[in-house]
Coordinates of C-alpha atoms and ligand atoms in Angstrom, one line a residue:
M1164 CA 0.1 0.0 0.2
L1165 CA 1.1 3.1 -0.7
K1166 CA -0.2 6.7 1.1
K1167 CA -1.5 8.7 -1.8
Y1168 CA -1.5 12.6 -1.3
I1169 CA -2.8 15.3 -3.8
L1170 CA -0.8 18.8 -4.0
T1171 CA -2.0 20.1 -7.4
P1172 CA -3.5 23.4 -7.9
G1173 CA -6.4 21.4 -9.1
P1174 CA -8.2 18.7 -8.6
T1175 CA -7.4 19.6 -4.5
A1176 CA -7.9 17.1 -2.2
I1177 CA -11.5 17.2 -0.6
S1178 CA -12.8 17.2 3.2
E1179 CA -14.3 14.2 4.9
D1180 CA -17.3 16.4 5.5
V1181 CA -17.9 17.3 1.7
L1182 CA -17.5 13.9 0.6
I1183 CA -20.2 12.6 2.8
E1184 CA -22.0 15.5 1.3
H1185 CA -21.0 14.4 -2.0
G1186 CA -22.3 10.4 -1.5
R1187 CA -25.5 11.4 -0.1
P1188 CA -28.5 9.6 -2.1
L1189 CA -29.4 11.8 -4.9
I1190 CA -32.3 13.9 -5.0
H1191 CA -33.9 15.3 -8.2
H1192 CA -33.1 18.8 -10.1
R1193 CA -36.5 19.5 -10.3
S1194 CA -37.3 18.8 -6.4
P1195 CA -37.6 21.8 -4.2
E1196 CA -35.5 20.0 -1.7
F1197 CA -32.6 20.6 -4.5
G1198 CA -34.4 24.1 -5.5
N1199 CA -33.4 24.8 -2.0
I1200 CA -30.2 23.7 -1.6
F1201 CA -29.7 25.5 -5.4
A1202 CA -30.8 28.7 -3.7
E1203 CA -28.5 28.6 -0.7
V1204 CA -25.4 27.9 -3.1
L1205 CA -26.4 30.3 -5.2
E1206 CA -26.0 33.3 -2.5
K1207 CA -23.4 31.5 -1.0
L1208 CA -21.6 32.2 -4.1
K1209 CA -22.8 36.1 -4.2
K1210 CA -20.8 36.5 -1.1
L1211 CA -17.6 34.5 -1.9
Y1212 CA -17.7 36.9 -4.9
R1213 CA -18.3 40.0 -2.5
T1214 CA -21.2 40.9 -5.7
K1215 CA -24.6 41.9 -6.6
N1216 CA -24.7 40.5 -9.7
D1217 CA -25.9 36.8 -10.2
V1218 CA -23.3 34.5 -10.3
F1219 CA -24.5 31.5 -12.1
V1220 CA -23.5 27.7 -11.8
L1221 CA -22.6 25.9 -15.2
T1222 CA -22.0 22.0 -15.1
S1223 CA -18.5 22.0 -16.6
S1224 CA -15.1 22.3 -15.5
G1225 CA -13.7 26.3 -15.5
T1226 CA -12.8 26.4 -19.2
G1227 CA -17.0 25.4 -20.1
A1228 CA -17.6 29.2 -18.4
M1229 CA -14.4 30.7 -20.0
E1230 CA -16.2 29.6 -23.1
A1231 CA -19.7 31.1 -22.0
A1232 CA -18.3 34.0 -21.6
V1233 CA -16.9 34.5 -25.3
A1234 CA -19.7 33.0 -26.6
N1235 CA -22.4 35.0 -24.6
S1236 CA -20.8 38.4 -24.8
F1237 CA -19.6 39.1 -28.5
K1238 CA -20.8 39.5 -32.2
K1239 CA -18.6 37.7 -34.5
G1240 CA -15.8 39.8 -35.5
D1241 CA -15.7 42.0 -32.3
R1242 CA -12.2 42.9 -30.8
V1243 CA -11.6 41.9 -27.4
L1244 CA -8.0 42.4 -26.0
V1245 CA -6.2 39.2 -23.8
A1246 CA -3.6 40.2 -21.6
S1247 CA -1.7 36.9 -20.3
S1248 CA 1.4 36.0 -19.2
G1249 CA 0.8 31.9 -19.0
K1250 CA -1.2 28.8 -20.5
F1251 CA -4.6 29.8 -19.1
G1252 CA -4.5 33.5 -20.1
E1253 CA -3.4 32.1 -23.4
R1254 CA -6.8 30.1 -23.2
F1255 CA -9.1 33.3 -23.5
K1256 CA -7.0 34.0 -26.9
E1257 CA -7.7 30.4 -28.1
I1258 CA -11.3 30.4 -27.3
S1259 CA -11.8 34.1 -28.9
E1260 CA -9.9 32.8 -31.8
E1261 CA -11.9 29.6 -32.3
F1262 CA -15.4 31.8 -31.9
G1263 CA -14.3 34.2 -34.8
L1264 CA -12.9 37.5 -32.8
E1265 CA -10.4 39.6 -33.5
V1266 CA -7.4 39.2 -30.8
I1267 CA -4.9 41.9 -29.3
H1268 CA -2.7 39.9 -27.3
L1269 CA -0.5 41.6 -24.6
D1270 CA 1.7 38.7 -24.0
Y1271 CA 4.0 39.1 -21.5
E1272 CA 7.1 36.6 -20.4
W1273 CA 5.8 34.1 -18.3
G1274 CA 6.4 34.4 -14.5
S1275 CA 6.0 37.9 -14.7
A1276 CA 2.7 40.0 -14.4
V1277 CA 0.5 41.6 -16.8
N1278 CA 1.1 45.6 -16.7
P1279 CA -2.4 47.2 -16.0
E1280 CA -0.7 50.4 -17.8
D1281 CA -0.5 49.0 -21.0
I1282 CA -4.4 48.0 -20.4
R1283 CA -4.8 51.4 -20.5
E1284 CA -2.6 52.3 -23.2
R1285 CA -4.6 49.9 -25.2
L1286 CA -8.0 51.1 -25.0
E1287 CA -6.8 55.1 -24.9
D1288 CA -6.0 54.1 -28.2
D1289 CA -8.9 52.0 -29.8
N1290 CA -12.2 52.4 -28.7
K1291 CA -13.4 49.1 -30.1
I1292 CA -11.7 47.2 -28.0
R1293 CA -15.4 45.1 -26.8
A1294 CA -13.6 43.4 -23.9
V1295 CA -10.2 42.7 -21.9
M1296 CA -9.9 39.3 -21.0
V1297 CA -7.2 38.4 -17.9
P1298 CA -6.2 36.0 -15.2
F1299 CA -6.3 36.4 -11.6
S1300 CA -4.1 33.9 -10.4
E1301 CA -2.2 32.3 -13.7
T1302 CA -2.1 28.6 -12.3
S1303 CA 0.7 27.9 -14.9
T1304 CA 3.4 30.0 -13.1
G1305 CA 2.1 30.9 -9.6
V1306 CA 1.6 34.3 -10.8
I1307 CA -1.3 36.8 -9.7
N1308 CA -2.6 39.8 -11.5
D1309 CA -3.2 43.3 -9.9
I1310 CA -7.2 42.9 -11.0
E1311 CA -8.3 45.5 -8.3
S1312 CA -5.9 48.4 -10.8
I1313 CA -7.1 46.9 -14.0
G1314 CA -10.7 46.7 -13.0
D1315 CA -10.3 50.4 -12.2
I1316 CA -8.7 51.0 -15.7
V1317 CA -11.2 49.4 -17.5
K1318 CA -14.6 50.6 -15.7
D1319 CA -14.0 53.7 -17.8
Y1320 CA -14.0 52.5 -21.1
P1321 CA -16.6 51.0 -23.0
A1322 CA -15.2 47.5 -22.6
I1323 CA -16.4 45.2 -20.2
L1324 CA -13.8 43.3 -17.7
I1325 CA -13.8 39.3 -18.1
V1326 CA -11.6 37.7 -15.1
D1327 CA -10.5 34.4 -14.9
A1328 CA -10.4 33.6 -11.2
I1329 CA -10.7 29.7 -10.7
T1330 CA -7.3 29.4 -9.0
G1331 CA -8.0 33.3 -7.3
L1332 CA -11.1 32.6 -5.6
V1333 CA -10.5 31.6 -2.2
T1334 CA -6.7 32.3 -2.6
T1335 CA -6.7 35.8 -2.3
D1336 CA -9.1 38.7 -1.9
L1337 CA -11.5 39.8 -4.7
E1338 CA -13.6 42.0 -4.6
T1339 CA -16.2 41.7 -7.7
D1340 CA -18.5 44.9 -7.6
K1341 CA -16.0 47.3 -5.9
W1342 CA -13.3 46.3 -8.5
H1343 CA -15.7 46.9 -11.1
L1344 CA -15.5 43.1 -12.8
D1345 CA -18.0 42.6 -14.9
I1346 CA -17.5 38.9 -15.7
V1347 CA -15.5 36.5 -13.3
I1348 CA -15.4 32.9 -13.5
G1349 CA -14.7 30.5 -10.6
G1350 CA -14.6 26.4 -10.5
S1351 CA -15.6 23.7 -8.1
Q1352 CA -12.1 21.6 -7.6
K1353 CA -9.9 24.7 -6.7
G1354 CA -10.0 26.9 -3.6
L1355 CA -13.4 25.3 -2.4
S1356 CA -12.3 21.9 -2.6
A1357 CA -15.4 20.0 -4.0
P1358 CA -15.5 17.9 -6.6
T1359 CA -15.0 18.8 -10.0
G1360 CA -17.2 19.5 -12.6
I1361 CA -19.0 22.9 -11.7
A1362 CA -18.0 26.4 -13.1
F1363 CA -19.6 29.8 -11.7
I1364 CA -19.7 32.9 -13.9
S1365 CA -21.1 36.3 -12.2
V1366 CA -22.3 38.9 -14.6
S1367 CA -22.3 43.0 -14.3
D1368 CA -25.1 45.0 -15.9
K1369 CA -22.3 46.2 -18.1
A1370 CA -22.0 42.7 -19.7
W1371 CA -25.4 42.3 -19.5
K1372 CA -25.8 44.9 -22.6
L1373 CA -23.1 42.9 -24.6
I1374 CA -24.9 39.5 -23.7
D1375 CA -28.3 41.4 -25.1
Q1376 CA -26.6 42.1 -28.4
S1377 CA -24.6 38.5 -28.9
D1378 CA -25.2 36.8 -32.2
L1379 CA -22.2 33.9 -31.6
P1380 CA -23.4 30.5 -31.5
K1381 CA -24.4 28.9 -28.1
Y1382 CA -26.9 26.8 -26.6
Y1383 CA -25.9 24.5 -23.7
F1384 CA -23.9 27.4 -22.2
D1385 CA -26.7 30.1 -23.3
L1386 CA -26.6 32.5 -19.9
K1387 CA -30.3 33.9 -21.0
A1388 CA -31.6 30.3 -21.0
A1389 CA -29.6 30.3 -17.3
R1390 CA -30.9 33.4 -16.2
K1391 CA -34.6 32.5 -17.1
A1392 CA -34.6 29.5 -15.1
M1393 CA -32.9 31.1 -12.2
Q1394 CA -35.7 33.8 -12.2
K1395 CA -37.9 30.4 -10.9
N1396 CA -39.0 30.1 -7.6
P1397 CA -36.9 28.0 -6.3
P1398 CA -34.2 28.9 -9.1
Q1399 CA -33.4 26.5 -11.5
T1400 CA -30.8 25.0 -14.4
P1401 CA -32.0 25.1 -17.7
W1402 CA -30.4 21.6 -18.1
T1403 CA -29.8 18.7 -15.4
P1404 CA -26.9 20.3 -13.0
G1405 CA -24.2 18.0 -11.5
I1406 CA -26.8 17.9 -8.4
S1407 CA -24.6 15.9 -6.2
I1408 CA -21.7 18.5 -6.8
I1409 CA -23.9 21.2 -5.9
V1410 CA -25.0 19.4 -3.1
A1411 CA -21.1 19.1 -2.0
M1412 CA -20.5 22.8 -2.7
N1413 CA -23.2 23.8 -0.4
R1414 CA -21.3 22.4 2.6
A1415 CA -17.7 23.5 1.0
L1416 CA -19.5 27.0 1.0
D1417 CA -20.3 26.6 4.9
I1418 CA -17.4 25.2 5.7
L1419 CA -15.5 28.3 4.1
F1420 CA -17.4 31.0 6.0
E1421 CA -17.3 28.9 9.4
E1422 CA -13.3 29.8 8.6
G1423 CA -13.7 33.3 7.6
M1424 CA -12.6 34.6 4.1
E1425 CA -10.1 36.4 5.4
R1426 CA -8.5 33.8 7.5
A1427 CA -8.9 31.3 4.0
F1428 CA -6.9 33.8 2.5
E1429 CA -4.3 34.0 5.5
R1430 CA -4.1 30.2 5.5
H1431 CA -3.7 30.0 1.5
R1432 CA -0.8 33.1 2.2
A1433 CA 1.0 31.2 4.7
M1434 CA 1.3 27.7 3.0
A1435 CA 2.5 30.2 0.1
N1436 CA 5.4 31.7 2.2
A1437 CA 6.7 28.5 4.1
S1438 CA 6.4 26.5 0.2
W1439 CA 8.6 29.7 -1.0
A1440 CA 11.2 29.4 1.9
G1441 CA 11.0 25.6 1.3
A1442 CA 12.3 26.2 -2.1
E1443 CA 14.9 28.5 -1.3
A1444 CA 16.4 26.5 1.7
L1445 CA 17.3 23.9 -1.6
G1446 CA 18.9 26.7 -3.4
L1447 CA 16.0 26.3 -6.3
E1448 CA 14.9 29.2 -7.7
L1449 CA 10.9 30.6 -8.1
L1450 CA 10.1 30.7 -11.3
V1451 CA 8.2 34.6 -10.0
A1452 CA 10.8 36.4 -9.2
E1453 CA 9.1 39.5 -8.3
P1454 CA 7.7 38.9 -4.7
G1455 CA 4.8 41.4 -5.4
S1456 CA 3.7 39.2 -8.4
R1457 CA 3.4 35.8 -6.5
G1458 CA -0.1 34.2 -5.8
F1459 CA -1.1 32.1 -3.4
S1460 CA -2.4 28.7 -5.1
T1461 CA 0.9 27.5 -6.3
T1462 CA 4.5 27.8 -5.6
A1463 CA 6.2 26.9 -9.1
I1464 CA 10.1 26.2 -8.7
R1465 CA 12.5 25.4 -11.3
V1466 CA 14.4 22.3 -11.2
P1467 CA 18.1 22.4 -11.6
E1468 CA 19.2 22.7 -15.4
S1469 CA 21.0 18.9 -14.9
I1470 CA 17.3 17.6 -13.8
D1471 CA 14.1 16.8 -15.8
G1472 CA 11.1 18.0 -14.4
K1473 CA 8.5 15.9 -15.8
E1474 CA 10.6 12.5 -14.0
L1475 CA 10.8 14.5 -10.8
V1476 CA 7.2 14.9 -11.1
K1477 CA 6.7 11.2 -12.1
I1478 CA 9.0 9.7 -9.0
M1479 CA 7.6 11.5 -6.5
R1480 CA 3.9 10.4 -7.6
V1481 CA 5.1 6.8 -8.3
K1482 CA 7.8 6.2 -5.5
Y1483 CA 6.4 8.4 -2.9
G1484 CA 2.5 8.6 -3.4
V1485 CA 2.9 12.4 -3.5
T1486 CA 1.0 13.9 -6.9
I1487 CA 2.2 17.2 -7.9
T1488 CA 2.3 19.2 -11.1
G1489 CA 4.7 20.1 -13.9
G1490 CA 5.1 22.7 -16.4
Q1491 CA 2.7 23.5 -18.9
G1492 CA 3.2 24.5 -22.7
K1493 CA 7.1 26.1 -22.8
L1494 CA 8.0 25.6 -18.8
A1495 CA 7.2 21.5 -19.4
G1496 CA 9.9 19.2 -17.9
K1497 CA 11.6 23.2 -16.2
I1498 CA 9.5 23.6 -13.3
I1499 CA 7.8 21.8 -11.1
R1500 CA 4.3 23.2 -8.9
I1501 CA 3.2 22.8 -5.9
G1502 CA -0.6 23.7 -4.9
H1503 CA -1.4 24.8 -1.8
I1504 CA -4.9 25.8 -2.4
G1505 CA -8.2 24.9 -1.1
Y1506 CA -8.4 21.8 1.4
V1507 CA -4.6 22.3 2.4
G1508 CA -2.5 22.5 6.2
M1509 CA 1.0 22.8 7.2
F1510 CA 1.7 18.6 7.3
D1511 CA 0.5 18.9 3.5
I1512 CA 3.5 21.1 2.7
I1513 CA 5.8 19.6 4.8
I1514 CA 4.7 16.3 3.0
A1515 CA 5.4 17.7 -0.3
F1516 CA 8.8 19.6 0.5
S1517 CA 9.6 16.3 2.6
A1518 CA 8.9 14.1 -0.7
L1519 CA 10.8 16.7 -3.1
E1520 CA 13.9 16.5 -0.7
M1521 CA 13.7 12.4 -1.4
V1522 CA 13.5 12.8 -5.0
L1523 CA 16.0 15.9 -5.5
S1524 CA 18.5 13.0 -3.9
D1525 CA 17.5 10.2 -6.0
L1526 CA 18.3 12.3 -8.7
G1527 CA 21.6 13.0 -7.6
F1528 CA 20.9 16.8 -6.7
K1529 CA 23.5 17.9 -3.6
F1530 CA 21.9 19.6 -0.9
E1531 CA 21.3 19.8 2.7
V1532 CA 18.7 16.7 3.4
G1533 CA 16.5 18.2 5.9
A1534 CA 16.9 22.0 4.6
A1535 CA 13.6 22.1 2.9
V1536 CA 11.7 20.9 5.5
S1537 CA 13.0 22.5 8.4
A1538 CA 12.5 26.2 6.4
V1539 CA 8.9 24.9 5.9
Q1540 CA 8.7 24.1 10.0
K1541 CA 10.4 27.8 10.6
A1542 CA 8.0 29.6 8.5
F1543 CA 5.0 28.1 10.2
M1544 CA 6.9 28.5 13.6
N1545 CA 6.9 32.3 12.8
N1546 CA 4.0 32.4 11.4
N1547 CA 1.1 34.3 13.7
Y1548 CA -1.5 33.0 11.6
F1549 CA -1.0 29.5 13.7
N1550 CA -1.1 31.4 17.0
I1551 CA -4.1 30.5 19.1
Ligands
LIG554 C1 -6.5 30.2 -14.2 C2 -6.9 28.7 -14.4 N1 -7.9 28.8 -15.6 C3 -8.6 28.0 -16.2 C4 -8.3 26.6 -15.9 C5 -8.5 25.4 -16.9 O1 -10.1 24.9 -15.7 P1 -10.6 23.6 -15.9 O2 -9.5 22.7 -15.6 O3 -11.3 23.7 -14.6 O4 -11.5 23.7 -17.3 C6 -7.6 26.1 -14.7 C7 -6.9 24.7 -14.7 O5 -6.3 24.5 -13.7 C8 -6.7 27.5 -14.2 O6 -5.9 27.3 -13.3

């Protein structure tokens, strides 16, 4: 028997409480019982999003909500601005191109953040830009983008702001209304640590104006159909939703509010800080050089030149039972990513770095055994978050 641990930036480990809810006997999605649970989930999502806007629940992974944002908001040939520095930001570009949009791509080096002033410049030069799309937490690199500043800029232009907050929500403060975010996308399997398969998407009045004029093809992800179903009492979804996932999410949201959102942000920050300390103690470089651009969901670490990152990840999973992730796209083999998002505590990070040390040792990397584990422990011991 090899005990297994999942420390990826999603899907995340799921707590026993949430798993029990997920395993409850199925209820019908048109029953009042489900309707009441769904109504609760929608209210709790609004609280998580800090918004008065409607938040819709789609049965898909996060990418489905990214597609819904594009398919619903535009007309064929519309011009959009995608600002990105990683794989998930590029996904906005790919989806937009697939739907026949004209994409202006502000493409930054992977590992650095988007510069809000570049967005201002583009919007100032071009009043035909219908939307700005940007990831909040770019999970392929561990970068966090300054969405508050971007929101402050975009609000003064006709364009709407579409934010992929799939790993940003729950890990970092996000203020949908205060920051003027028109469409914000999340996913069940990330910070909430619920099962995979549900995406959420909030829509502002400014975004509805575009949605009402959209002529792009859509059916399953039609937000007008979702709005019509949600206006029923109790609210519904147009098609059969992931019933058990929504039931599990209801518990996951309660757990989040029992902890308190501010505490949850602090916890993610504590996990991230300890992980950065662990990497640095091994003499390994963090991909995100600028400390202010490091997000709290994922730590991306450059692997030494002599080591194949893919091999490292594989040994860690197969020999030690610890699943982390490698690099994506052009960073494949060059970095590893430790996820500390959702249902993660101090000892998970210690496990991750303990296993990392053992694999590095297997691969012949020279370092003082215990250095990372000790640095992680000290980071936790010195962190006020854990004071009781
Ligand atoms: C920032 C970000 N955007 C989009 C996605 C894609 O989400 P999904 O795999 O749920 O479709 C992910 C998944 O890791 C992500 O982290």
